[in-house]
Short mmCIF file of C-alpha atoms in Angstrom, two decimals:
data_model
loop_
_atom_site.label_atom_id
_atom_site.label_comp_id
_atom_site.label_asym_id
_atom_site.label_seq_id
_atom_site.Cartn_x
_atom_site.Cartn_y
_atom_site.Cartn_z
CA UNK A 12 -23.45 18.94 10.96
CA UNK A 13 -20.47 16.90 10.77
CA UNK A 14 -19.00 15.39 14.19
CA UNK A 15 -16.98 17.67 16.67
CA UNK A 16 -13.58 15.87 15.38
CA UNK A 17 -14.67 16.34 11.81
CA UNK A 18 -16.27 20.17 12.06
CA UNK A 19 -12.48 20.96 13.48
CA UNK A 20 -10.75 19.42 10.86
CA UNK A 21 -12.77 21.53 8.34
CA UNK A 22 -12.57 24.64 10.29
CA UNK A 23 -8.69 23.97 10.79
CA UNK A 24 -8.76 23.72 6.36
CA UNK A 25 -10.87 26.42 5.73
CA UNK A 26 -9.22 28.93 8.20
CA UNK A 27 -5.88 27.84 6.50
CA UNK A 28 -7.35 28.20 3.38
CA UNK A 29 -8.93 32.23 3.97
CA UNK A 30 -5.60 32.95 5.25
CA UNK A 31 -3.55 32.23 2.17
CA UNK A 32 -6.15 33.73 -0.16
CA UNK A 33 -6.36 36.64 1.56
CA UNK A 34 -2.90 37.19 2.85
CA UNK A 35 -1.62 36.85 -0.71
CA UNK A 36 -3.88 39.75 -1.91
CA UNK A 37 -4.03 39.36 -5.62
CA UNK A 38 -5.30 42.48 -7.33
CA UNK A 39 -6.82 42.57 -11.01
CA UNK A 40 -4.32 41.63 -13.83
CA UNK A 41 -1.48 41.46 -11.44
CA UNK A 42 -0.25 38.67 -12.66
CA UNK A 43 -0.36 39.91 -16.69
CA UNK A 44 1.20 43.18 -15.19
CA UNK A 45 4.28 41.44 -13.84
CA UNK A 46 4.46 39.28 -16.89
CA UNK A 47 5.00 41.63 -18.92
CA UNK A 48 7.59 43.68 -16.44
CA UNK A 49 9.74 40.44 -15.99
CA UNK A 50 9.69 40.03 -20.29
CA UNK A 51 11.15 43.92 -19.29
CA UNK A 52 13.80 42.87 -16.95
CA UNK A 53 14.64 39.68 -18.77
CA UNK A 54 15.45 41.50 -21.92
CA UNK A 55 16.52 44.97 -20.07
CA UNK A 56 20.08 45.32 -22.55
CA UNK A 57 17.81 45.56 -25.70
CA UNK A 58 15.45 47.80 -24.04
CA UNK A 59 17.83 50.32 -22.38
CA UNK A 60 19.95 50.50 -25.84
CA UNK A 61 16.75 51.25 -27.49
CA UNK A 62 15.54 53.88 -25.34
CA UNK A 63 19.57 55.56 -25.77
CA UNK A 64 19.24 55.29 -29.50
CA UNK A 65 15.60 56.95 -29.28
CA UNK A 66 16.97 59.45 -27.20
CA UNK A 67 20.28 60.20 -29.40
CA UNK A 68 18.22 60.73 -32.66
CA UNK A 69 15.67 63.08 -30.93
CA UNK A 70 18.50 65.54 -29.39
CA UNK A 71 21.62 64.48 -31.29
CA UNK A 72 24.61 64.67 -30.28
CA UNK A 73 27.55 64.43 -32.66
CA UNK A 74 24.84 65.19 -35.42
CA UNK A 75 22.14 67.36 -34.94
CA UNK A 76 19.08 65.69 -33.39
CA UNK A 77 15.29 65.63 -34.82
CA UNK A 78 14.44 68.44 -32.37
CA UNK A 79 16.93 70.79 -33.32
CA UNK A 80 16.53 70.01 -36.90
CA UNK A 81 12.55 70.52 -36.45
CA UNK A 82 13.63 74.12 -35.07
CA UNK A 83 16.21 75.13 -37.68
CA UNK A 84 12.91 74.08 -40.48
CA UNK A 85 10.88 76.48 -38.42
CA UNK A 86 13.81 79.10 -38.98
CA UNK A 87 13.59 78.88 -42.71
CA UNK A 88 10.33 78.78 -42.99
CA UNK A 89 9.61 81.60 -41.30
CA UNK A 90 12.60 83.95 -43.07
CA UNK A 91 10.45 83.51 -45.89
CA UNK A 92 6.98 83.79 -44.53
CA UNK A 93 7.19 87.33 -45.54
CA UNK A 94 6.50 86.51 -49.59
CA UNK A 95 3.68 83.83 -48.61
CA UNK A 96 1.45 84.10 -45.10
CA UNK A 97 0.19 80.02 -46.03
CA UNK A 98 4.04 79.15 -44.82
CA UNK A 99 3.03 80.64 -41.48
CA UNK A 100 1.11 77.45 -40.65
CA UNK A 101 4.14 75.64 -41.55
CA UNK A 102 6.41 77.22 -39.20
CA UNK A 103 3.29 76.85 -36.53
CA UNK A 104 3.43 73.16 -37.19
CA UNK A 105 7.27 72.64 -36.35
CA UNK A 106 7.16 74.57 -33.54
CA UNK A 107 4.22 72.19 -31.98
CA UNK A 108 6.66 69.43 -33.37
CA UNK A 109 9.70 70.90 -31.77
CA UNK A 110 7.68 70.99 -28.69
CA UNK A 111 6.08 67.22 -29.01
CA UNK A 112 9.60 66.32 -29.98
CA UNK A 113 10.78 67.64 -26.62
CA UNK A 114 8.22 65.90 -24.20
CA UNK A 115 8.47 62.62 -25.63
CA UNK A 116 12.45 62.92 -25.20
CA UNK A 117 11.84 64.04 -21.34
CA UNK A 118 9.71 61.28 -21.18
CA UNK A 119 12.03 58.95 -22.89
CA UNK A 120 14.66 60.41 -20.29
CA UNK A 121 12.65 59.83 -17.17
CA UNK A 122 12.01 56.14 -18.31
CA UNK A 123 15.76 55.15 -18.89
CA UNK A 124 16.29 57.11 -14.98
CA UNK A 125 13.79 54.74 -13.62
CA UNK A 126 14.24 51.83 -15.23
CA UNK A 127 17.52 49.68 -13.90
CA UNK A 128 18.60 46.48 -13.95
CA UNK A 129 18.06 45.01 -10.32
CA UNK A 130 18.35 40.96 -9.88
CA UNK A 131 16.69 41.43 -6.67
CA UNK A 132 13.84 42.60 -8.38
CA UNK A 133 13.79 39.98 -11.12
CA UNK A 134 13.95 37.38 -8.54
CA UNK A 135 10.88 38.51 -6.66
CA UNK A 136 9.08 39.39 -9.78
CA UNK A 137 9.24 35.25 -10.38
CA UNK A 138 8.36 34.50 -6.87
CA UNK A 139 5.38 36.78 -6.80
CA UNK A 140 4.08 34.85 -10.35
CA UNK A 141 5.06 31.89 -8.94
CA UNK A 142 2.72 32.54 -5.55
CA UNK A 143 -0.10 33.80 -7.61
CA UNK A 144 -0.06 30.76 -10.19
CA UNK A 145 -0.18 28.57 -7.11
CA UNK A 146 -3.51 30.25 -5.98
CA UNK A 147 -4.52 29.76 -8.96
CA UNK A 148 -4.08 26.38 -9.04
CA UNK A 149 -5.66 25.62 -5.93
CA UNK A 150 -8.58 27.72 -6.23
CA UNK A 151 -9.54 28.80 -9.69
CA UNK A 152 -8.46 30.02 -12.78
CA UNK A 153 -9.75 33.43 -12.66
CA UNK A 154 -9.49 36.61 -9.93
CA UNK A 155 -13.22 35.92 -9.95
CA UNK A 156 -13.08 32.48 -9.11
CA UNK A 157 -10.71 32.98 -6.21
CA UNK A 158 -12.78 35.45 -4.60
CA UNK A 159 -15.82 32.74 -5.03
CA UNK A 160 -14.25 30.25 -3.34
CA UNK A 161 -13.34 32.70 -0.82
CA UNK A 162 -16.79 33.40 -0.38
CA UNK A 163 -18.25 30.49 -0.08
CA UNK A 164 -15.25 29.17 2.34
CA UNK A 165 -15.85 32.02 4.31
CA UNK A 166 -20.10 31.12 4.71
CA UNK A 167 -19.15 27.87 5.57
CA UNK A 168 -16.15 28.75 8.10
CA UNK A 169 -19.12 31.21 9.41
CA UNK A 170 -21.46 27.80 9.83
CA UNK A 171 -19.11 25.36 11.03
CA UNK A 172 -17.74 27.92 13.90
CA UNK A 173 -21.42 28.78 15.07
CA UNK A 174 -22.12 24.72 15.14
CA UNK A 175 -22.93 24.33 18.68
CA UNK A 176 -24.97 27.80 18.97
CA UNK A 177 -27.02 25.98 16.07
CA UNK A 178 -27.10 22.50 17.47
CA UNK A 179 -27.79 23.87 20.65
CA UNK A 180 -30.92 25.73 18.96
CA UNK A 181 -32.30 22.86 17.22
CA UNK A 182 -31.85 20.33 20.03
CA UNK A 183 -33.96 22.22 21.90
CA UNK A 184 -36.43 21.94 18.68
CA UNK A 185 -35.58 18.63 18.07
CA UNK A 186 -38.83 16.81 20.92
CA UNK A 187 -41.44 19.28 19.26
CA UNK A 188 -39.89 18.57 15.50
CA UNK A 189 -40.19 14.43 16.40
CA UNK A 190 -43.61 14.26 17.72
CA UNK A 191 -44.78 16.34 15.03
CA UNK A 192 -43.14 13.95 12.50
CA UNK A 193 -44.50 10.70 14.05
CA UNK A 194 -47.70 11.78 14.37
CA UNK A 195 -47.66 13.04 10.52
CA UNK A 196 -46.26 9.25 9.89
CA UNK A 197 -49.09 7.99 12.02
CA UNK A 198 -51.50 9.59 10.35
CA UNK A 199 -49.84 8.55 7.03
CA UNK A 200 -49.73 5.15 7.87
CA UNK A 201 -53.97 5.20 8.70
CA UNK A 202 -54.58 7.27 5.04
CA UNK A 203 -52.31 4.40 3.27
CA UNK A 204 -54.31 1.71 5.15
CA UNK A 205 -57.54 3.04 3.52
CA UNK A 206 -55.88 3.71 0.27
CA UNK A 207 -54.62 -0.22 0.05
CA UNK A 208 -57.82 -1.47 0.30
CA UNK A 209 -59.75 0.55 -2.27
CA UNK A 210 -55.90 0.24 -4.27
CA UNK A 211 -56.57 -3.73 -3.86
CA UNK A 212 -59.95 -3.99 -4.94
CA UNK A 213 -59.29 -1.84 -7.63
CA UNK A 214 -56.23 -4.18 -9.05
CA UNK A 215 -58.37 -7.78 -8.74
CA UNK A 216 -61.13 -6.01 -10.74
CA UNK A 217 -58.76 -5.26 -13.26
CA UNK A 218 -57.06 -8.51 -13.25
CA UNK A 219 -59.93 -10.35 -13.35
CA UNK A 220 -60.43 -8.26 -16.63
CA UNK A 221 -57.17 -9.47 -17.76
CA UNK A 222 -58.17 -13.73 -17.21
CA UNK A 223 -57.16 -13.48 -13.72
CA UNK A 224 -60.32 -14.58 -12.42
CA UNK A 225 -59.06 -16.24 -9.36
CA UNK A 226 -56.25 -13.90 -8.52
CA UNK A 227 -56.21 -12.59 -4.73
CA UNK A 228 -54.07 -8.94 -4.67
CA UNK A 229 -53.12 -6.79 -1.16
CA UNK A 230 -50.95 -4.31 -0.07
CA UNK A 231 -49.92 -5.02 3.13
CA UNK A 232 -48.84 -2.14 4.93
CA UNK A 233 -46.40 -2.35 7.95
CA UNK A 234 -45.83 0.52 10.84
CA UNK A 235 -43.08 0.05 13.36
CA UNK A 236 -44.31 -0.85 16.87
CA UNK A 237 -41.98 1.21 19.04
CA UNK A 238 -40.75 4.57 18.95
CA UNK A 239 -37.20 3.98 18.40
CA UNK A 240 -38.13 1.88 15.25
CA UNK A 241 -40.38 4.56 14.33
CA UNK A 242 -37.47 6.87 14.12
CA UNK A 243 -35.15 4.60 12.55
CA UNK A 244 -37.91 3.51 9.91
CA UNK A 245 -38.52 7.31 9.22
CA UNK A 246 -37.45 8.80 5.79
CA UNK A 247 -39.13 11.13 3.35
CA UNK A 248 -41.94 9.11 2.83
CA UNK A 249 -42.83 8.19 5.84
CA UNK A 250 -41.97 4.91 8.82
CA UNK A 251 -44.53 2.26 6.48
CA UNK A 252 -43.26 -0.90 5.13
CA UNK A 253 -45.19 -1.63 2.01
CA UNK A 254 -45.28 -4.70 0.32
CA UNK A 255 -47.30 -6.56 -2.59
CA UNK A 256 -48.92 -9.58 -2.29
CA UNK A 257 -50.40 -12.05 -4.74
CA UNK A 258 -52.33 -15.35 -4.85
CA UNK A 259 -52.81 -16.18 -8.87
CA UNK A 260 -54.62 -19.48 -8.30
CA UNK A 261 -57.29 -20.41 -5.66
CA UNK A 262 -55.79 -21.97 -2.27
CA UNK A 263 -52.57 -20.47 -2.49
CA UNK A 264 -51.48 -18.16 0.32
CA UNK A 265 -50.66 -14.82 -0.36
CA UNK A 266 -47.25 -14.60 -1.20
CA UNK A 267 -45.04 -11.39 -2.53
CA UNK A 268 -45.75 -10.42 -5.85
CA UNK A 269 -42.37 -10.01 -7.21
CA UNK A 270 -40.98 -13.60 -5.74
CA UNK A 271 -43.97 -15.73 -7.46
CA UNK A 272 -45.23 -13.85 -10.69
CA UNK A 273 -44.10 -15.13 -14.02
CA UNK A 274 -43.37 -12.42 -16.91
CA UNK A 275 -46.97 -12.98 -17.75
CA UNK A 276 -48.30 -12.42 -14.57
CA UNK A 277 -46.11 -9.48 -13.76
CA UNK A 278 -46.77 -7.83 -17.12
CA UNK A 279 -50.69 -8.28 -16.46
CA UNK A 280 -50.53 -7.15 -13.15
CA UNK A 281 -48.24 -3.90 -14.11
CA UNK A 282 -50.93 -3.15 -17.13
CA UNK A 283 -53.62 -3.42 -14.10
CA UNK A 284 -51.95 -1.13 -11.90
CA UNK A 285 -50.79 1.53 -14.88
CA UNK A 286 -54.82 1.67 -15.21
CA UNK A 287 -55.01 3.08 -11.91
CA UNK A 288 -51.98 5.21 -11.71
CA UNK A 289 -50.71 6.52 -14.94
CA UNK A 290 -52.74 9.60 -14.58
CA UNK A 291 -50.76 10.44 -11.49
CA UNK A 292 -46.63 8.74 -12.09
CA UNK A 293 -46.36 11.47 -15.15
CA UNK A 294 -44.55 8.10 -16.68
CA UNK A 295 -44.32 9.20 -20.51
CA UNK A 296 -43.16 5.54 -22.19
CA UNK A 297 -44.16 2.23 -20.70
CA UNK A 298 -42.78 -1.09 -21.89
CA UNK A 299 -45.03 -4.11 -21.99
CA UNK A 300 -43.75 -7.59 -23.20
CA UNK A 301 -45.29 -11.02 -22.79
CA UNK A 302 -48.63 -9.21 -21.54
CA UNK A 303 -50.50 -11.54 -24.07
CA UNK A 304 -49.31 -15.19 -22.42
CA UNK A 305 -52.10 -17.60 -21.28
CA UNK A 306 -55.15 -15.28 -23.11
CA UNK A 307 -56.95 -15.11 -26.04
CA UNK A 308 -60.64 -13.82 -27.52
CA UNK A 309 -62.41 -11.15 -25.24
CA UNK A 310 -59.99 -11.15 -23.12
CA UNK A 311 -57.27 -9.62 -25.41
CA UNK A 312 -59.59 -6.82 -26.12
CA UNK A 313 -59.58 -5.75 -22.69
CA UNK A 314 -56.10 -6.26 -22.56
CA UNK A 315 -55.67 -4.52 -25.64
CA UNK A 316 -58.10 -1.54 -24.49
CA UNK A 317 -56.22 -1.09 -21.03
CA UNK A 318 -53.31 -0.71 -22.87
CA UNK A 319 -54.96 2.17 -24.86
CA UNK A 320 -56.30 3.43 -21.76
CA UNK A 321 -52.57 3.69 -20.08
CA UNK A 322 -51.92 5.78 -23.60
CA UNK A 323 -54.15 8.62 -23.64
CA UNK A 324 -52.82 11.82 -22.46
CA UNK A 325 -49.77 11.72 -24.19
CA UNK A 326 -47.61 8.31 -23.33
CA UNK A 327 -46.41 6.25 -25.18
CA UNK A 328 -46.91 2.49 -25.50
CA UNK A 329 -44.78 0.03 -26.65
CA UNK A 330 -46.40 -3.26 -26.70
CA UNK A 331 -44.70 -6.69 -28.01
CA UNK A 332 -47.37 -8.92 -28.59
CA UNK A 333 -48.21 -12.03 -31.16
CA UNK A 334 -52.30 -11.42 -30.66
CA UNK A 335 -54.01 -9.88 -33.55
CA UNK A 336 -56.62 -8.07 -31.20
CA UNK A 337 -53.31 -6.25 -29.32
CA UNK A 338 -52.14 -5.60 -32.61
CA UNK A 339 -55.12 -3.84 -34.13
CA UNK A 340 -55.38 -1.61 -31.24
CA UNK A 341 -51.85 0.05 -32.13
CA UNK A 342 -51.28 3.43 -33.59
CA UNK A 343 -48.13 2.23 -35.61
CA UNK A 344 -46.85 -1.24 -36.14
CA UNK A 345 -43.62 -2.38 -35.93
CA UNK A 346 -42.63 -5.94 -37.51
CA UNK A 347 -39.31 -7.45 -35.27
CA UNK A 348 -37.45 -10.32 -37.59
CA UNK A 349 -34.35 -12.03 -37.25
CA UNK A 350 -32.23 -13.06 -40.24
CA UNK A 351 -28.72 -14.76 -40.46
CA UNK A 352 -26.28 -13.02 -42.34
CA UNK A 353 -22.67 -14.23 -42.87
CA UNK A 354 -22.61 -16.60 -39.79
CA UNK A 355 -24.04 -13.99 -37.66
CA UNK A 356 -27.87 -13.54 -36.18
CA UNK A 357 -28.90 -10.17 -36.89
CA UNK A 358 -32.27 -8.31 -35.67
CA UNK A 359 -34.14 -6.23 -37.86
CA UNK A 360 -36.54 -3.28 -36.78
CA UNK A 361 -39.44 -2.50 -39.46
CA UNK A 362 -42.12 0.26 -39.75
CA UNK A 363 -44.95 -0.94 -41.64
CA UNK A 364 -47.71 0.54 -43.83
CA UNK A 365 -51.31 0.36 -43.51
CA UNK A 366 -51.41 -2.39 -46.00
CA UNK A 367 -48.60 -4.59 -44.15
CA UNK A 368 -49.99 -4.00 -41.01
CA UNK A 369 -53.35 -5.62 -42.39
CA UNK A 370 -51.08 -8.67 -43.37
CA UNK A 371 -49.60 -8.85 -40.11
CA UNK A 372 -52.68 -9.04 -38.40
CA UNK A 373 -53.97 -11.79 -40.64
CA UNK A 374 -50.74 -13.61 -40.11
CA UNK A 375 -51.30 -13.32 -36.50
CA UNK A 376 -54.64 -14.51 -36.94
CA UNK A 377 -53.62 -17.81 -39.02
CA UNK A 378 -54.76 -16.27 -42.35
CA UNK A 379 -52.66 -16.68 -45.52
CA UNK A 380 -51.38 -13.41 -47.27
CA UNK A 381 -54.43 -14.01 -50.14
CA UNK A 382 -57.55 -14.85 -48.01
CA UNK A 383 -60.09 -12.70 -48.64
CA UNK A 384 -62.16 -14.00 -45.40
CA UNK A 385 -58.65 -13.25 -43.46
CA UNK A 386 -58.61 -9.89 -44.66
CA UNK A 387 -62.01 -9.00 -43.89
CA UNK A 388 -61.37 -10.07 -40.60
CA UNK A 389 -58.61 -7.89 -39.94
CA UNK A 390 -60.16 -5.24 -41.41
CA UNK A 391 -63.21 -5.75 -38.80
CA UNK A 392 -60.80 -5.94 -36.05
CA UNK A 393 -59.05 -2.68 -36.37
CA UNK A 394 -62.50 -1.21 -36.79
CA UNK A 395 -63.48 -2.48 -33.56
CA UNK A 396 -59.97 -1.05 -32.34
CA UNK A 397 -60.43 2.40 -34.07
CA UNK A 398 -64.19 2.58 -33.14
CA UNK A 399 -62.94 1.95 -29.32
CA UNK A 400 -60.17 4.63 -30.03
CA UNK A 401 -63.17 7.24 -31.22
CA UNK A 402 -61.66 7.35 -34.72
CA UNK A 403 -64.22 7.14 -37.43
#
């Protein structure tokens, strides 16, 4: 909840708010309706004189009008009905005309009675468009949108007002609620101590598979001491300070990881831990570059399998790498090349066959594009790398 200031401020808005929504009482295609009766108003000569015209050809008045001229055809239709009964219709017809005729000039009538000329009227016609435009504005383009917003002003006005009830409520909570939560932070703290010592072990093993022999890895984990810094430490994952530390070389002190690793190092070290947690991150791509500085021979096959490893279930890899055993392990190969091209550098992004990705990894090797000893060797190595994959 905001502060007692603020939650008055809000209550003061929203109460404002209600008021004018409500107090202006829109109903459903009010403002089309009044649209359409200030067009009316606006243009209320025309109208009237068209009405009086209507009006003078239905009953006539120096001339004979369409009603009595409908009756007078009934009258000589029927004085000759006698000779043919089919003209009986006829006469049937104009006297339902004569009749229709005579409604729609009552109606007519009744319309031009009502209907007068009244600025007054006019005037609030435009302020009453005017008030519900503004609404509008303010609170949404639609009938249903205002009555949204009114809605979910109302809830809050509703939450806001009851405020102290509510903080009241879960004050009286709030001792239960905190132990509860450092103890669950406590006992978090002990499972994540346990966890970062199998987690460390785990990571030099697979470092030392990477030509880290001599690296030293820990997670040092960090509770507060007192209970106010428990409370201020707290957040959704807990009160524990967690931090990576690294020693690449024998005799140097632990130091943080991300302060003291070179791109190598970091690259290795984020291929060792992927090992151990891709399977739980649900991390789809992964990005490794300069994973391949400082090794060479056995140890770029384990490099190269871990990164297979990190692939299976459905990531993807992306490796950029200048060691032919990386490079064999790879599903598709793509060749990155640089060419200048009217005084500028541009960067060029191949896919490449079967056959060029044989060349590449001869080139990578040291082998020229015709050595038959260089292409049996890359042939051998993605054998090894498709053997390792399970692919015949």
């Amino acid at each position: 909840y905001p502060s007692s200031d603020a939650r008055a401020r809000q209550i003061d808005m929203l109460s404002f708010q209600i008021k004018e929504i409500e107090s202006a009482k829109i109903k459903e295609n009010e403002e089309e309706d009044l649209i359409k009766e200030r067009a009316k108003m606006n243009n209320f000569q025309k109208f009237s004189f068209a009405l009086n015209s209507a009006l003078t050809l239905l009953n006539g008045e120096e001339s004979m009008g369409a009603i009595t001229m409908a009756q007078l055809a009934k009258k000589e239709i029927a004085s000759v009905a006698q000779f043919d009964s089919n003209l009986n219709e006829f006469a049937d017809r104009l006297e339902s005309t004569k009749i229709e005729l005579k409604d729609i000039a009552d109606a007519i009538s009744c319309e031009l009675e009502n209907s007068q000329f009244d600025p007054f009227i006019l005037e609030k016609t435009e302020k009453r468009i005017e008030e519900i435009r503004k609404i509008k504005k303010r609170f949404g383009g639609t009938l249903n949108e205002i009555e949204s917003f009114l809605s979910t002003a109302g809830a809050e006005l509703n939450r806001l007002e009851s405020a102290e009830e509510r903080i009241g409520e879960l004050n009286k909570k709030l001792p239960l609620a905190t132990a509860k939560v450092i103890k669950t932070a406590k006992e978090l703290n002990k499972q994540r101590k346990e966890s970062a010592k199998k987690f460390a072990l785990a990571v030099c093993d697979n470092l030392k598979d990477l030509g880290m022999e001599k690296a030293v890895f820990s997670a040092e984990i960090s509770f507060p001491a007192t209970y106010e810094e428990i409370l201020n430490s707290l957040n959704d994952k807990g009160a524990d300070s967690v931090k990576f530390m690294i020693s690449p070389n024998t005799g140097e002190p632990l130091k943080p990881l991300a302060k003291i690793a070179s791109g190598g190092e970091m690259s290795r070290f984020m291929l060792a831990l992927k090992n151990i947690t891709a399977e739980l991150e649900g991390i789809n791509t992964l990005v490794f570059d300069e994973i391949d500085t400082g090794i060479s021979g056995r140890q770029a096959k384990v490099v190269a399998s871990k990164l297979y490893n990190i692939s299976k279930g459905g990531r993807q890899v992306l490796a950029v790498t200048h060691l032919p055993q990386l490079a064999s392990m790879a599903d598709t190969h793509y060749l990155i090349s640089k060419e200048e091209k009217s005084g500028k550098t541009l960067t060029f992004v191949k896919e490449l066959s079967e056959t060029e990705s044989l060349k590449e990894i001869m080139r990578l090797s040291g082998s020229s594009d015709t050595s038959t000893a260089g292409l049996e060797s890359a042939k051998e190595m993605k054998a090894w790398a498709n053997g390792y994959k399970g692919i015949g």
